[in-house]
Coordinates of C-alpha atoms in Angstrom, one line a residue:
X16 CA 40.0 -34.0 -55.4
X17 CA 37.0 -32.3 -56.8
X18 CA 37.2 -30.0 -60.0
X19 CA 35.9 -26.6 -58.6
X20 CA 32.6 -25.7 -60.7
X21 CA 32.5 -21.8 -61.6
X22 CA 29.4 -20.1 -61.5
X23 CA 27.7 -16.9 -62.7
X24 CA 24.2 -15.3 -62.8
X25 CA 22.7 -13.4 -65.9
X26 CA 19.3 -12.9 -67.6
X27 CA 19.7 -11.9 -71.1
X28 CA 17.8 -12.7 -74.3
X29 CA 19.7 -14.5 -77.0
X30 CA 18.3 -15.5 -80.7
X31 CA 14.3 -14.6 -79.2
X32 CA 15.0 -16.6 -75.9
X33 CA 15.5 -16.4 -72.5
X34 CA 18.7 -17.6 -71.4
X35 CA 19.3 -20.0 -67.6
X36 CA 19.9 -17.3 -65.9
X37 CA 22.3 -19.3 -64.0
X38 CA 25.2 -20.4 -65.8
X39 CA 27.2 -23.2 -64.8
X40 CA 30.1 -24.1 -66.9
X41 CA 31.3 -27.7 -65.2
X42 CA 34.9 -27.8 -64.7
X43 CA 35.9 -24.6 -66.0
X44 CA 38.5 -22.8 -64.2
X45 CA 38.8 -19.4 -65.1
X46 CA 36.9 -16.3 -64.3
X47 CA 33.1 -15.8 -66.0
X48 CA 32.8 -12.4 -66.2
X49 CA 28.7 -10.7 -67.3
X50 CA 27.0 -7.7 -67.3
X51 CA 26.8 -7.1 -63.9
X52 CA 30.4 -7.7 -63.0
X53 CA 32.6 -4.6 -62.2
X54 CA 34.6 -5.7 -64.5
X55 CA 32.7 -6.5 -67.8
X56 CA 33.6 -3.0 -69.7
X57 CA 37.3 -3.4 -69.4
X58 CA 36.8 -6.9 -70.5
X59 CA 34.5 -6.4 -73.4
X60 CA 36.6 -3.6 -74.6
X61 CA 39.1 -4.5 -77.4
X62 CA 41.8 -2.5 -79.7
X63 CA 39.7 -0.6 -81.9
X64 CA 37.8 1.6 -79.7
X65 CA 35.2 2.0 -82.6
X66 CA 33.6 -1.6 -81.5
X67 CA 31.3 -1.3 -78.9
X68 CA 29.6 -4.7 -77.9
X69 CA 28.2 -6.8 -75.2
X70 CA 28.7 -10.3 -75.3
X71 CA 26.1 -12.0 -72.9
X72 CA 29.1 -13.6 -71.2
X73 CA 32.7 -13.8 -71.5
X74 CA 34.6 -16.7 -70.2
X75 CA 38.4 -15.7 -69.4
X76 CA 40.0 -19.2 -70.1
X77 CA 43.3 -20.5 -68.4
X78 CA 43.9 -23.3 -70.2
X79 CA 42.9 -25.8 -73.0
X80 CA 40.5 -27.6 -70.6
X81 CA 38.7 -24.2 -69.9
X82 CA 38.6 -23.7 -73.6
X83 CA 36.7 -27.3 -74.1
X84 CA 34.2 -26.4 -71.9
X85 CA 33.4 -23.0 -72.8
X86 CA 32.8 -24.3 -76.7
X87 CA 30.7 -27.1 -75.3
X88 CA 28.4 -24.8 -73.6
X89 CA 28.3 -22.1 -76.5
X90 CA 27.1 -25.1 -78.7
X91 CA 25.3 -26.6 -75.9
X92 CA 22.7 -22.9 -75.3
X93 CA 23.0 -22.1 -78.9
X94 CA 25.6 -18.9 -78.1
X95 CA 27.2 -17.1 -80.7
X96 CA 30.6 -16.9 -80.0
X97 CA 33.6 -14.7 -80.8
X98 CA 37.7 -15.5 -80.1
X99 CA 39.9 -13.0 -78.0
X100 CA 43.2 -13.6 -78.4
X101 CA 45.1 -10.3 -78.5
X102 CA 42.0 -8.7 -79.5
X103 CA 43.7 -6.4 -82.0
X104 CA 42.0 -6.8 -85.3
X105 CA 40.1 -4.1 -86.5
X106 CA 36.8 -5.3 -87.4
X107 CA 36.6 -6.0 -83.5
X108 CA 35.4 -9.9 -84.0
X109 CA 37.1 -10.7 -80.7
X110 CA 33.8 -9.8 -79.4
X111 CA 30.2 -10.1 -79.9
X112 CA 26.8 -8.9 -79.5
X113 CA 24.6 -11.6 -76.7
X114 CA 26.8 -14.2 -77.6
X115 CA 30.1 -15.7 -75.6
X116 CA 34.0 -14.6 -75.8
X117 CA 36.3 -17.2 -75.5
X118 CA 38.7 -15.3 -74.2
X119 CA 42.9 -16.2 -73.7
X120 CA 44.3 -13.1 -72.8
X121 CA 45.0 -15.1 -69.8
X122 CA 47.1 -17.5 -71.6
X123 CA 50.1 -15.6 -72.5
X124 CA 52.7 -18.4 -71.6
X125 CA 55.7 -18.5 -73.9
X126 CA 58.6 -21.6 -73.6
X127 CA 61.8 -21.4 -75.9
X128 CA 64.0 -24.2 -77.1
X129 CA 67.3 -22.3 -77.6
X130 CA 69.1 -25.4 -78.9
X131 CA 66.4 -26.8 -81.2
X132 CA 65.0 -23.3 -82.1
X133 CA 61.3 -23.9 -81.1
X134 CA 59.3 -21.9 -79.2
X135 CA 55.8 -22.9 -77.9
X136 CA 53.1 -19.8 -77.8
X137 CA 49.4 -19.8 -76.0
X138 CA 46.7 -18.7 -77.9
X139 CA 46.4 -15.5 -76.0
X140 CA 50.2 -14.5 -76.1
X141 CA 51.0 -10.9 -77.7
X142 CA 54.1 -10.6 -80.1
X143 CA 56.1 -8.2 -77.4
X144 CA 55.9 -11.9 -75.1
X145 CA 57.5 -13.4 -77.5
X146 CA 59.6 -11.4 -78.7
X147 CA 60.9 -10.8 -75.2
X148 CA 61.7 -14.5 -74.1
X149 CA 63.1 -15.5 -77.7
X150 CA 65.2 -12.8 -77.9
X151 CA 66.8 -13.6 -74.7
X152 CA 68.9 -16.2 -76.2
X153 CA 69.6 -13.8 -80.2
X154 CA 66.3 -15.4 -81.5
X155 CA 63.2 -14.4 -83.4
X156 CA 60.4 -15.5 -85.3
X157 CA 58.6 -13.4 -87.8
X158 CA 56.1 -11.5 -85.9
X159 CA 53.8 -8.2 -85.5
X160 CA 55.9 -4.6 -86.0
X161 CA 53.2 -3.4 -82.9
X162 CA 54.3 -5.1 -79.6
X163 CA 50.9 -5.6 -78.3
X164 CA 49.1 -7.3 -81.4
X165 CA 48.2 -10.9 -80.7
X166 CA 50.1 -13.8 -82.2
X167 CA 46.6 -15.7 -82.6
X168 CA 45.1 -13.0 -85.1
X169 CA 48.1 -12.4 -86.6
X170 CA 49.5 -16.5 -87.2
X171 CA 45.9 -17.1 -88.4
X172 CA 45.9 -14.8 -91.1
X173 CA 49.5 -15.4 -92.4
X174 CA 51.8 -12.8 -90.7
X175 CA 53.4 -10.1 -92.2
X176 CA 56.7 -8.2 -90.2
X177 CA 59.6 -7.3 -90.4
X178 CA 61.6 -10.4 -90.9
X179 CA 59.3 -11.7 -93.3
X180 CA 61.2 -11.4 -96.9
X181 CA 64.3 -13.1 -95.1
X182 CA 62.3 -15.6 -92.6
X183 CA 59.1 -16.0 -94.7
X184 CA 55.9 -14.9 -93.1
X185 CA 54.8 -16.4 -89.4
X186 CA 52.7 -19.1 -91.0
X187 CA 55.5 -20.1 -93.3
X188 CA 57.3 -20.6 -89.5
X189 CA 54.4 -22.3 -88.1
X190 CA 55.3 -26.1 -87.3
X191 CA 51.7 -27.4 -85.3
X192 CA 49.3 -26.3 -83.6
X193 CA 46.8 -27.5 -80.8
X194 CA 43.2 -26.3 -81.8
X195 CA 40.2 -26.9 -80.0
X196 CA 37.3 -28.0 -82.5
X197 CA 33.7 -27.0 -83.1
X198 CA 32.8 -30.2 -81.5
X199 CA 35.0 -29.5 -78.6
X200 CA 37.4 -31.7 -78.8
X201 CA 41.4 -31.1 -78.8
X202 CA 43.6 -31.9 -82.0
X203 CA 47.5 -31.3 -82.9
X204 CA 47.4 -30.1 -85.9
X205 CA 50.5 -30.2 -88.1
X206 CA 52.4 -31.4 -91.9
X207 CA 52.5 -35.2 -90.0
X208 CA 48.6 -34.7 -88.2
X209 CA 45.8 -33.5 -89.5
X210 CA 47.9 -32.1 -92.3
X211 CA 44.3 -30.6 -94.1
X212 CA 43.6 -28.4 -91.1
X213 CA 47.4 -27.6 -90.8
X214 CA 47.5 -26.2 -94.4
X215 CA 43.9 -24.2 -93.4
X216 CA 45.2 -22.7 -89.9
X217 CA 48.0 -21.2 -92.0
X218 CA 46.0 -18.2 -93.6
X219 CA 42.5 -19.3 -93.4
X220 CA 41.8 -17.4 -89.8
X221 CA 39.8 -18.4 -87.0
X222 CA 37.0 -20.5 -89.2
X223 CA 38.5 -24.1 -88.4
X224 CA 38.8 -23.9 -84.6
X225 CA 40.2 -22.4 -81.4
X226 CA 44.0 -22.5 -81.3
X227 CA 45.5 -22.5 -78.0
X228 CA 48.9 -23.0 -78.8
X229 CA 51.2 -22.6 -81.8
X230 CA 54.9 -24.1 -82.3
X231 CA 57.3 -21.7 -84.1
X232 CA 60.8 -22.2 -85.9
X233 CA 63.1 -19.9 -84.8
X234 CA 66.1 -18.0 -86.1
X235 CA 69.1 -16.3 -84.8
X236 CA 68.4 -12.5 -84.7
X237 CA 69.6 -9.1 -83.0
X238 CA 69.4 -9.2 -80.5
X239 CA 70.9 -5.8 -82.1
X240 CA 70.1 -4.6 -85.5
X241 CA 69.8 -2.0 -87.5
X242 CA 66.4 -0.5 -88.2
X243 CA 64.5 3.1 -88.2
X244 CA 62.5 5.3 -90.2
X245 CA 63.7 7.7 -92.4
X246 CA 61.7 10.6 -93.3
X247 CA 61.2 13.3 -96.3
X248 CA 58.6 15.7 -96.4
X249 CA 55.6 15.4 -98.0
X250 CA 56.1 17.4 -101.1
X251 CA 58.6 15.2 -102.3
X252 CA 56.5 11.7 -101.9
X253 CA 56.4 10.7 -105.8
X254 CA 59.7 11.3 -106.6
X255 CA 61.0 9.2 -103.1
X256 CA 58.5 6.6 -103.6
X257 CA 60.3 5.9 -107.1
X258 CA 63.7 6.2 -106.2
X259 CA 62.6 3.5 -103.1
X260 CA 60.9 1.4 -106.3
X261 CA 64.4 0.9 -107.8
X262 CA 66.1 0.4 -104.7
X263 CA 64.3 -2.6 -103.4
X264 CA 64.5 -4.0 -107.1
X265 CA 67.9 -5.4 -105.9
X266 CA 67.5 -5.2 -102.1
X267 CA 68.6 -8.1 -100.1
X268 CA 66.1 -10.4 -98.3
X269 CA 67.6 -9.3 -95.1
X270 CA 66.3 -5.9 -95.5
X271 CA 62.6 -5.6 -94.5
X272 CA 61.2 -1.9 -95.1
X273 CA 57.2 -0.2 -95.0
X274 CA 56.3 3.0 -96.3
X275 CA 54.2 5.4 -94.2
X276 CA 52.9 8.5 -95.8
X277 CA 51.9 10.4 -92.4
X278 CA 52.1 13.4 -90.1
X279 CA 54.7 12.6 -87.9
X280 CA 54.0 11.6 -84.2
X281 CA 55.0 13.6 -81.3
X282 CA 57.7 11.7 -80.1
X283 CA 60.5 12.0 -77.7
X284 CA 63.3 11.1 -80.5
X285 CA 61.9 13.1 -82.9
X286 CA 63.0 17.1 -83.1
X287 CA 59.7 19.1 -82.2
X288 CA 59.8 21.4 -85.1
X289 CA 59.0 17.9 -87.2
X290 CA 56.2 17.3 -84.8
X291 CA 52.7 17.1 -86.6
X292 CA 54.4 17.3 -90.5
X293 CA 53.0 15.4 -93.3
X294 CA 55.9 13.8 -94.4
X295 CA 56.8 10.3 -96.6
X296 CA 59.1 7.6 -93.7
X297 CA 60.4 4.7 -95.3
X298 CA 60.8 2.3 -91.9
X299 CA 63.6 -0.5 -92.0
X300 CA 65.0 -3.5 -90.5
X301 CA 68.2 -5.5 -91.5
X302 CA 67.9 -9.1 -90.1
X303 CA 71.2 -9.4 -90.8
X304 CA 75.0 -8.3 -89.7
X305 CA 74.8 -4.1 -88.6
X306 CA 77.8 -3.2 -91.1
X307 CA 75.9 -5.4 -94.3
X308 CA 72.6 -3.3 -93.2
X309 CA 74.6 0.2 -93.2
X310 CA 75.9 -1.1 -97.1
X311 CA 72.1 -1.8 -98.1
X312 CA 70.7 1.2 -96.8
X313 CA 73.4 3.6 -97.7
X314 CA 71.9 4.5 -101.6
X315 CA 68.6 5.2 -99.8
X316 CA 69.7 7.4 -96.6
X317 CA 72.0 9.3 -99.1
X318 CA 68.4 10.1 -101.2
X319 CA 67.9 13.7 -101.3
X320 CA 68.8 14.6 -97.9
X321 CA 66.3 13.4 -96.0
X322 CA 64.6 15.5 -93.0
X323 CA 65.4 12.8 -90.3
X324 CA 67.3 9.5 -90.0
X325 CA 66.7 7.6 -87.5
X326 CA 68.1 4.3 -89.2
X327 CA 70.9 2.7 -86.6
X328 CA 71.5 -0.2 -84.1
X329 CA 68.9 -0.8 -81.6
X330 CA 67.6 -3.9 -79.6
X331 CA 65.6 -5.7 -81.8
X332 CA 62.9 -6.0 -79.4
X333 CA 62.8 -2.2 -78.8
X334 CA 62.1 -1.7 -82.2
X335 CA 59.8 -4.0 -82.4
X336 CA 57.6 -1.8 -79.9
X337 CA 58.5 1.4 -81.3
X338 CA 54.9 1.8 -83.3
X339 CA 52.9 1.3 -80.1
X340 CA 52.2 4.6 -78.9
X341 CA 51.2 5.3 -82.5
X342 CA 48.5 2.9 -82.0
X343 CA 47.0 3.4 -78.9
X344 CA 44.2 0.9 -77.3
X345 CA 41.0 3.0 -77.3
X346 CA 41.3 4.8 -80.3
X347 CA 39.0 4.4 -83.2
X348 CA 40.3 2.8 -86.2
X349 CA 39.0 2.4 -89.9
X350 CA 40.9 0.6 -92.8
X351 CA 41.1 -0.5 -96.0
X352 CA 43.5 -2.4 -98.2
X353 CA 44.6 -4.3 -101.1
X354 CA 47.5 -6.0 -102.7
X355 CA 49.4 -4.3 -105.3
X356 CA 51.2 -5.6 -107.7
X357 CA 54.8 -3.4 -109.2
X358 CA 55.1 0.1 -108.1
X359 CA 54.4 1.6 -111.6
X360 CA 54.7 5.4 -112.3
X361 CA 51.2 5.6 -112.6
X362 CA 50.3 4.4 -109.3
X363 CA 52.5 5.9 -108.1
X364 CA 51.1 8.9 -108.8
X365 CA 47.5 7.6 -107.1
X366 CA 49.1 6.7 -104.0
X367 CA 51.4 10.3 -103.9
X368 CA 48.2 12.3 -104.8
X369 CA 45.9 10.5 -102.4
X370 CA 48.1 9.5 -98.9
X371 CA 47.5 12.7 -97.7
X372 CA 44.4 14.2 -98.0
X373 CA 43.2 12.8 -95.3
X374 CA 41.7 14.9 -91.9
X375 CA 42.7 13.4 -88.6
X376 CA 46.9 13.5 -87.9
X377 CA 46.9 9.9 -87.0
X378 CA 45.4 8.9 -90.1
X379 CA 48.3 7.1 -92.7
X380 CA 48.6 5.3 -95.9
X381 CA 51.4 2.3 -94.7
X382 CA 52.7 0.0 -97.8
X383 CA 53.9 -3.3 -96.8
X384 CA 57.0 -4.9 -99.4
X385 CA 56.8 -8.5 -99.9
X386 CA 58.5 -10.4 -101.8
X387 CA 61.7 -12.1 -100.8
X388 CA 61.2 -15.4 -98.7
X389 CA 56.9 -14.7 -98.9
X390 CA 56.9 -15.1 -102.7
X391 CA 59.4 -18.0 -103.0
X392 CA 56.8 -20.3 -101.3
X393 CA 54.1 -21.9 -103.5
X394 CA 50.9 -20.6 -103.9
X395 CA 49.0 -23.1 -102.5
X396 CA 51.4 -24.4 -100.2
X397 CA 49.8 -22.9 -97.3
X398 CA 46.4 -21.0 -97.0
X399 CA 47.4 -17.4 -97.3
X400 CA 46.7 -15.9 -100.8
X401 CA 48.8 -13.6 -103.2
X402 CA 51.8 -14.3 -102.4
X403 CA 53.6 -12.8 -106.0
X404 CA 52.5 -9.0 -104.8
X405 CA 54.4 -6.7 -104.2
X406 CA 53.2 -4.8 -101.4
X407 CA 50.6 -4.9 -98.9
X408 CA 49.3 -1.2 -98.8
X409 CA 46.5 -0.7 -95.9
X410 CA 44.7 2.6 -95.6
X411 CA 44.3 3.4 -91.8
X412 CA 42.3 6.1 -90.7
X413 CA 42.4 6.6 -86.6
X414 CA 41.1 9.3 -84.4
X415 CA 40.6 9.9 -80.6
X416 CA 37.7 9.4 -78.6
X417 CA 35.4 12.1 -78.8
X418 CA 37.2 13.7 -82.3
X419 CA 34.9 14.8 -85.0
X420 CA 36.6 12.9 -87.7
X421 CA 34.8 9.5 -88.2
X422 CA 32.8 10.5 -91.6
X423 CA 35.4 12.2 -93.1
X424 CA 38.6 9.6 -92.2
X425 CA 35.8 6.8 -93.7
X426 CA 34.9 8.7 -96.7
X427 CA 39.1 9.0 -97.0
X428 CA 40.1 5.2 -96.7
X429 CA 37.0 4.4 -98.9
X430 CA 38.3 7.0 -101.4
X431 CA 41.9 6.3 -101.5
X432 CA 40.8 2.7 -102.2
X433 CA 38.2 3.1 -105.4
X434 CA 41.2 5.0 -106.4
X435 CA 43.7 2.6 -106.4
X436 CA 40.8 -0.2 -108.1
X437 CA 42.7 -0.7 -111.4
X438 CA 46.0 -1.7 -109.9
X439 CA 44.3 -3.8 -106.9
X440 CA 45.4 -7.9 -106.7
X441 CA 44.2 -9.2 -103.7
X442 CA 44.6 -8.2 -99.9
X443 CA 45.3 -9.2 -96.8
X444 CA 43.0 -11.1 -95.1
X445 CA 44.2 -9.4 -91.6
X446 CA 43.3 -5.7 -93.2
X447 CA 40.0 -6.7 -93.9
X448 CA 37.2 -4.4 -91.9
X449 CA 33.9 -5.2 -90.9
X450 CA 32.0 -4.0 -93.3
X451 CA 33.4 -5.4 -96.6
X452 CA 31.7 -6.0 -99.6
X453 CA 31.1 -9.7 -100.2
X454 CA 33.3 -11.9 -102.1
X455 CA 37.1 -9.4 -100.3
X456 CA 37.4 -12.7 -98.5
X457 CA 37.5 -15.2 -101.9
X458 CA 39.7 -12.5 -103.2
X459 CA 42.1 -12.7 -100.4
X460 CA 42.6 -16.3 -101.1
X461 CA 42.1 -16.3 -104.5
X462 CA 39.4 -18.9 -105.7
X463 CA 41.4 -22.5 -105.7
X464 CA 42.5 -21.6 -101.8
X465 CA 39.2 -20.4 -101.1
X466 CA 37.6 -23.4 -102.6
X467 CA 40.2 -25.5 -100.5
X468 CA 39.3 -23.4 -97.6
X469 CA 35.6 -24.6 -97.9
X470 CA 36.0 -27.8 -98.5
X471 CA 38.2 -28.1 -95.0
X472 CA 35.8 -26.2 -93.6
X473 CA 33.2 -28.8 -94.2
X474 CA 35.1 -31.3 -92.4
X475 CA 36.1 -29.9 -89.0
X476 CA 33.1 -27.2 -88.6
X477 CA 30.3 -28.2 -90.7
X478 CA 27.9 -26.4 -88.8
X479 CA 29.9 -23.2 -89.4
X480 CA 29.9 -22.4 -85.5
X481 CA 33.0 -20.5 -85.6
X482 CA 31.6 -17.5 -88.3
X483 CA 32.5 -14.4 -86.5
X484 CA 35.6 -13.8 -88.4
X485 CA 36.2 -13.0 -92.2
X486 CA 34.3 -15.8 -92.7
X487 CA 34.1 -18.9 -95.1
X488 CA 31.0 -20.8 -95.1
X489 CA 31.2 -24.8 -95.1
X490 CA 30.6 -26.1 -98.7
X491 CA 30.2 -23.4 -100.9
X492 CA 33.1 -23.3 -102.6
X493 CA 31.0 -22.5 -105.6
X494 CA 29.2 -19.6 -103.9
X495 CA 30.7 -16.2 -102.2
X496 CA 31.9 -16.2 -99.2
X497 CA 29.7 -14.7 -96.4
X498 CA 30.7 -12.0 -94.0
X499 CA 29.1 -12.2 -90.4
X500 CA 32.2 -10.8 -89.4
X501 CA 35.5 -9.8 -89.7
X502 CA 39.3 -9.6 -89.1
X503 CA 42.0 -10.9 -86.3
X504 CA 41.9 -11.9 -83.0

């Protein structure tokens, strides 16, 4: 049987040159999708609405083989080349300017091992698929807390959620993965194989290859628990932020929370006279039995009577897409964010007299708790950096197409982080925008990871072909980091 041969036509420039303007990928299976296709502005558009650009080509892969062959022939014409997985992160590197887009978001395939408590994810899967076939048989893995964010992105950079302080983060639940190389070819990569690479897939980001497909441990969750936000208004943010600084000092690892200070959202389950009011929402999950998550949460829901609780059983996988509407695809997003290390009274005060000046109503300040099952790893012991922080606060600033808030909601997130500066330790590679000042990435990692990172690097992409992403150059683990792009997948 012959392997059908997919062909497209396009004459672009690239790099000063004039491309073939036939393309012929040998063997490659999936659909090859250019400028002149009706299609090629839904499929060069990604999460942040904010990135507009045009990839010469983008090559809609259906499986490893497609994947192979589309790396081969970036390297082959000298293509620049970005990785769609989900195409959620914010700095948009799931696409490119002339270059090509390796693109899964065909290969969303998800298979579960209920007895041995595996599950086996493609690279272009989104968290709601899997948290819908795991949590058919009462299991989870630690995951996005927006349905439609891609595992890829996410995995790659470490993996914060919900379950995190009691499961560790998704790269601590990470068991192999099947990456395709800058030299296209196809390696398992895992503690027993390729054990360097392993240790750099888990936090490092998309620099060491293309994964398309990761092995999870699982755990018994839901599929009910109890989770919510709980809401106070604005005025009283200092004083609830400290009471909630106490209260996790002796929370369980079960209990996973995030602060938002926000205007709340015009929601179905929220009472309309709350619509559109600045207010502080500390958001929970208990991985854990409902009546032990009603004991933990009871000091906090009993705090100054809040405005709304919303705290009670739901599907696990419900809440787990409960954020989406939030955080629409389209919209345009800015961030920034740090680590930070013990919620002091003085920061508090930064954060409390900051959070809220901002112009657009879909604009928030979101605080992340660690600790738990994150910080009782290693440093070291995988790739992701900082893990003895306390939270994870990201300054999101988001506003609608064709909303005059752009300069201002930058200014803001810029703002709100030169004001935190003193008690900044670290960040997140995963917040990181696309216009960072150089050496956020080597402070993400923290210098003997990054240095690790670089070295690795040198081994299985020398040439530094995959450098759309927060990016770490081959080698210079004495040098800063460069930057030719940024974020998740």
């Amino acid at each position: 049987m012959t392997t059908p041969m997919t062909t497209t036509t396009y004459a672009e420039a690239h790099n000063g040159s004039m491309q073939p303007t036939v393309v012929e990928i040998e063997g490659f299976r999936g659909r090859l999708i250019n400028a002149s296709h009706a299609d090629y502005d839904v499929a060069r558009a990604i999460w942040n609405g904010a990135i507009d650009r045009r990839p010469h080509l983008i090559a809609r892969c259906i499986g490893t083989a497609d994947v192979v062959a589309a790396v081969r022939f970036a390297r082959d014409h000298n293509l620049e080349i970005a990785i769609r997985g989900g195409g959620h992160g914010v700095a948009g590197t799931a696409v490119c300017d002339d270059g090509i887009v390796i693109d899964l978001s065909a290969m969303r395939g998800v298979r579960v091992d209920p007895a041995g408590r595996r599950a086996w994810v493609q690279g272009g899967a989104l968290w709601g698929d899997v948290d819908r076939e795991t949590q058919a048989h009462g299991l989870a893995t630690t995951g996005g807390i927006v349905s439609h964010t891609g595992v890829a992105g996410l995995t790659l950079g470490g993996g914060i959620g919900w379950l995190m302080r009691k499961h560790g983060l998704a790269v601590d639940n990470l068991l192999a993965a099947d990456v395709v190389t800058a030299d296209g070819e196809r390696l398992r990569a895992s503690e027993d194989e390729h054990p360097d690479l392993f240790w750099a897939l888990r936090g490092g980001g998309g620099n060491f290859g293309v994964v398309t497909s990761f092995e999870f441990r699982l755990h018994p969750v839901g599929p009910t628990v109890l989770a919510g936000p709980i809401l106070w208004d604005a005025s009283d943010a200092g004083e609830v932020l400290r009471f909630y600084r106490d209260f996790i000092r002796d929370a369980p690892d079960e209990l996973g929370t995030v602060v938002k200070f926000c205007t709340v959202p015009p929601l179905s389950v929220i009472p309309e006279e709350l619509h559109w009011r600045p207010v502080v929402m500390v958001g929970a999950c208990y991985a854990g039995p409902i009546e032990d998550g009603e004991k933990a949460l009871r000091p906090l829901r009993a705090f100054r009577t809040p405005l709304l609780d919303l705290a009670g059983p739901k599907p696990y996988v419900v809440f787990q897409s409960a954020l989406d509407s939030t955080v629409l695809h389209g919209w345009n997003y800015y961030w920034k964010a740090t680590h930070l290390p013990a919620l002091r009274d003085d920061l508090i005060d930064v954060i409390a007299g900051h959070a809220f000046s901002c112009s657009s109503p879909r604009s928030y300040v979101a605080m992340f708790h660690l600790k738990g099952a994150v910080s009782r790893v290693a440093e070291g012991a995988t790739a992701f950096g900082n893990r003895q922080a306390s939270h994870a606060i990201i300054v999101h600033a988001a506003w609608r197409p064709g909303e005059d808030f752009g300069d201002r909601e930058t200014a803001w997130t810029r703002g709100v982080l030169a004001a935190l500066g003193l008690f900044r330790k670290g960040v997140y590679v995963n917040f990181l925008g696309g216009d960072e000042d150089p050496g956020r990435v080597r402070e993400a990692y923290g210098d003997s990871v990054f240095d690790r990172l670089a070295d690795v690097k040198s081994s299985y992409d020398p040439d530094n072909v995959f450098h759309h992403n927060q990016n770490i150059r081959p080698g210079l683990s004495a040098g800063v980091s460069g930057s030719d792009g940024a974020g998740d997948t």
